[in-house]
mmCIF file of C-alpha atoms in Angstrom:
data_model
loop_
_atom_site.group_PDB
_atom_site.id
_atom_site.type_symbol
_atom_site.label_atom_id
_atom_site.label_comp_id
_atom_site.label_asym_id
_atom_site.label_seq_id
_atom_site.Cartn_x
_atom_site.Cartn_y
_atom_site.Cartn_z
ATOM 1 C CA MET A 25 89.476 116.905 123.466
ATOM 2 C CA THR A 26 90.902 115.750 120.202
ATOM 3 C CA TYR A 27 88.955 116.501 117.272
ATOM 4 C CA VAL A 28 89.997 114.502 113.977
ATOM 5 C CA ALA A 29 88.995 116.681 110.368
ATOM 6 C CA ASN A 30 88.295 114.470 107.299
ATOM 7 C CA ALA A 31 89.692 116.898 104.553
ATOM 8 C CA SER A 32 90.487 112.596 102.858
ATOM 9 C CA GLY A 33 88.002 112.517 100.392
ATOM 10 C CA GLY A 34 86.297 109.347 101.429
ATOM 11 C CA PRO A 35 84.406 108.888 104.668
ATOM 12 C CA LEU A 36 86.832 107.869 107.412
ATOM 13 C CA ARG A 37 87.105 105.392 110.675
ATOM 14 C CA VAL A 38 89.585 106.416 112.307
ATOM 15 C CA PHE A 39 89.651 103.413 115.994
ATOM 16 C CA TYR A 40 90.785 104.944 118.867
ATOM 17 C CA SER A 41 92.838 103.237 122.203
ATOM 18 C CA THR A 42 95.356 104.352 125.050
ATOM 19 C CA ASP A 43 97.356 100.822 124.178
ATOM 20 C CA ARG A 44 98.982 99.543 120.091
ATOM 21 C CA MET A 45 96.364 97.786 118.254
ATOM 22 C CA THR A 46 96.543 95.609 115.431
ATOM 23 C CA LEU A 47 92.935 95.382 112.779
ATOM 24 C CA GLU A 48 93.518 93.464 110.747
ATOM 25 C CA GLU A 49 93.787 89.567 109.688
ATOM 26 C CA ILE A 50 95.231 88.916 105.627
ATOM 27 C CA GLU A 51 92.875 86.170 104.201
ATOM 28 C CA ILE A 52 93.399 84.359 101.376
ATOM 29 C CA VAL A 53 91.094 83.593 98.926
ATOM 30 C CA TYR A 54 90.663 81.165 96.266
ATOM 31 C CA GLY A 55 90.032 81.036 92.667
ATOM 32 C CA ILE A 56 88.478 78.969 89.817
ATOM 33 C CA SER A 57 87.078 79.522 86.619
ATOM 34 C CA ALA A 58 86.456 78.391 83.914
ATOM 35 C CA GLY A 59 85.334 79.121 80.339
ATOM 36 C CA GLY A 60 85.594 76.662 77.292
ATOM 37 C CA SER A 61 88.651 75.094 76.692
ATOM 38 C CA LEU A 62 90.135 77.458 79.181
ATOM 39 C CA PHE A 63 90.294 76.395 83.042
ATOM 40 C CA SER A 64 92.576 79.323 85.520
ATOM 41 C CA VAL A 65 93.270 79.162 89.373
ATOM 42 C CA SER A 66 93.890 82.315 91.618
ATOM 43 C CA THR A 67 94.896 82.836 94.074
ATOM 44 C CA GLU A 68 94.457 86.117 96.653
ATOM 45 C CA THR A 69 95.459 88.396 99.455
ATOM 46 C CA ARG A 70 92.876 90.976 101.370
ATOM 47 C CA MET A 71 93.371 92.809 104.910
ATOM 48 C CA ARG A 72 89.847 92.685 106.383
ATOM 49 C CA MET A 73 88.993 93.461 109.847
ATOM 50 C CA LYS A 74 88.739 91.889 112.925
ATOM 51 C CA ARG A 75 85.673 92.504 115.219
ATOM 52 C CA ASP A 76 88.007 93.877 118.749
ATOM 53 C CA THR A 77 85.472 95.076 120.793
ATOM 54 C CA ARG A 78 87.326 96.830 122.766
ATOM 55 C CA ILE A 79 88.732 98.898 120.312
ATOM 56 C CA ARG A 80 86.361 101.883 118.981
ATOM 57 C CA TYR A 81 86.416 103.360 115.890
ATOM 58 C CA ILE A 82 84.425 106.699 115.241
ATOM 59 C CA ARG A 83 82.982 107.693 111.736
ATOM 60 C CA ILE A 84 83.439 110.094 109.756
ATOM 61 C CA PRO A 85 82.113 111.457 106.427
ATOM 62 C CA THR A 86 83.841 113.239 103.470
ATOM 63 C CA TRP A 87 84.350 116.510 104.582
ATOM 64 C CA ASP A 88 83.263 116.737 108.423
ATOM 65 C CA PHE A 89 84.540 115.984 111.619
ATOM 66 C CA GLY A 90 84.875 113.870 115.302
ATOM 67 C CA LYS A 91 85.634 114.618 118.587
ATOM 68 C CA ILE A 92 87.358 111.864 120.242
ATOM 69 C CA LEU A 93 86.643 112.582 124.507
ATOM 70 C CA GLY A 94 88.460 112.281 127.792
ATOM 71 C CA GLU A 95 91.166 109.538 126.237
ATOM 72 C CA GLY A 96 95.061 111.373 127.404
ATOM 73 C CA ASN A 97 97.460 110.354 124.895
ATOM 74 C CA ILE A 98 95.757 107.516 122.283
ATOM 75 C CA TYR A 99 97.368 105.356 119.620
ATOM 76 C CA VAL A 100 94.617 105.973 115.953
ATOM 77 C CA THR A 101 94.551 103.809 113.111
ATOM 78 C CA VAL A 102 92.874 105.873 110.076
ATOM 79 C CA CYS A 103 91.616 103.856 107.272
ATOM 80 C CA VAL A 104 89.619 105.295 104.840
ATOM 81 C CA GLU A 105 86.084 103.190 103.405
ATOM 82 C CA TYR A 106 85.987 101.887 100.085
ATOM 83 C CA CYS A 107 82.532 100.033 100.439
ATOM 84 C CA SER A 108 80.555 101.678 104.613
ATOM 85 C CA ASN A 109 78.533 97.750 104.364
ATOM 86 C CA CYS A 110 80.761 95.413 103.067
ATOM 87 C CA GLY A 111 83.988 95.960 105.340
ATOM 88 C CA ASP A 112 86.507 97.082 102.277
ATOM 89 C CA TYR A 113 88.913 99.359 103.851
ATOM 90 C CA GLY A 114 92.673 100.962 102.918
ATOM 91 C CA MET A 115 94.753 102.247 106.009
ATOM 92 C CA ILE A 116 96.100 104.799 105.480
ATOM 93 C CA SER A 117 97.664 105.279 109.548
ATOM 94 C CA GLU A 118 98.704 102.311 111.900
ATOM 95 C CA ASN A 119 99.185 102.810 115.553
ATOM 96 C CA PHE A 120 99.467 106.899 114.520
ATOM 97 C CA PHE A 121 100.646 108.447 118.259
ATOM 98 C CA ILE A 122 98.418 111.496 119.039
ATOM 99 C CA PRO A 123 99.084 113.327 122.300
ATOM 100 C CA SER A 124 96.516 114.230 124.593
ATOM 101 C CA ASP A 125 93.989 116.279 122.673
ATOM 102 C CA ARG A 126 95.937 117.083 119.885
ATOM 103 C CA SER A 127 93.389 117.475 117.403
ATOM 104 C CA PHE A 128 94.633 116.718 113.622
ATOM 105 C CA ILE A 129 93.353 116.903 110.308
ATOM 106 C CA VAL A 130 93.499 113.905 107.729
ATOM 107 C CA ALA A 131 94.107 115.207 103.585
ATOM 108 C CA ARG A 132 93.550 114.733 100.688
ATOM 109 C CA ASN A 133 96.649 112.655 100.240
ATOM 110 C CA HIS A 134 95.990 111.079 103.050
ATOM 111 C CA ASN A 135 98.978 112.166 105.763
ATOM 112 C CA ILE A 136 98.108 113.239 109.484
ATOM 113 C CA LYS A 137 99.240 117.022 109.878
ATOM 114 C CA PHE A 138 98.226 118.202 113.529
ATOM 115 C CA GLN A 139 95.883 121.031 114.151
ATOM 116 C CA LYS A 140 97.135 124.456 115.029
ATOM 117 C CA TYR A 141 97.071 125.623 117.942
ATOM 118 C CA ALA A 142 93.856 127.526 118.402
ATOM 119 C CA ALA A 143 93.203 128.529 114.975
ATOM 120 C CA ASN A 144 91.010 126.514 112.631
ATOM 121 C CA ILE A 145 89.894 122.726 112.268
ATOM 122 C CA TRP A 146 90.799 122.505 109.415
ATOM 123 C CA GLU A 147 94.092 124.503 108.882
ATOM 124 C CA ASP A 148 97.701 122.901 110.959
ATOM 125 C CA GLU A 149 100.748 123.940 111.945
ATOM 126 C CA GLY A 150 102.309 124.824 109.042
ATOM 127 C CA GLY A 151 98.868 126.927 108.242
ATOM 128 C CA TYR A 152 97.964 125.896 105.536
ATOM 129 C CA ASN A 153 94.038 125.825 105.620
ATOM 130 C CA HIS A 154 93.033 122.350 104.095
ATOM 131 C CA TRP A 155 88.739 122.415 104.028
ATOM 132 C CA LYS A 156 88.631 121.875 100.142
#
């Protein structure tokens, strides 16, 4: 079992798979605006989540934790949610390798830290407690 503690300051989505994964697709948005005698054309590049039902995820609220059951070695892609119902997110880590039965913490600075064995879920291998 793998525990994931969320000390990032925002809600997380943790996608996990036994294989490496690709979750995003690039979307180019073109915009045109006109106002009076001013006319402008703009482009914006966004990464949007690509739905793949074979890739599972857990959503972890701020200052909470989640469990990933019985998968063995896994790859995780961790995203912080900016808007839970519009799919807007920022990727923290992509295809980060987690050995079997290792738990980890997503820290406030968005680093991923392995949890110290036989310690509080919020304590990393260096002995730092990430709880508030």
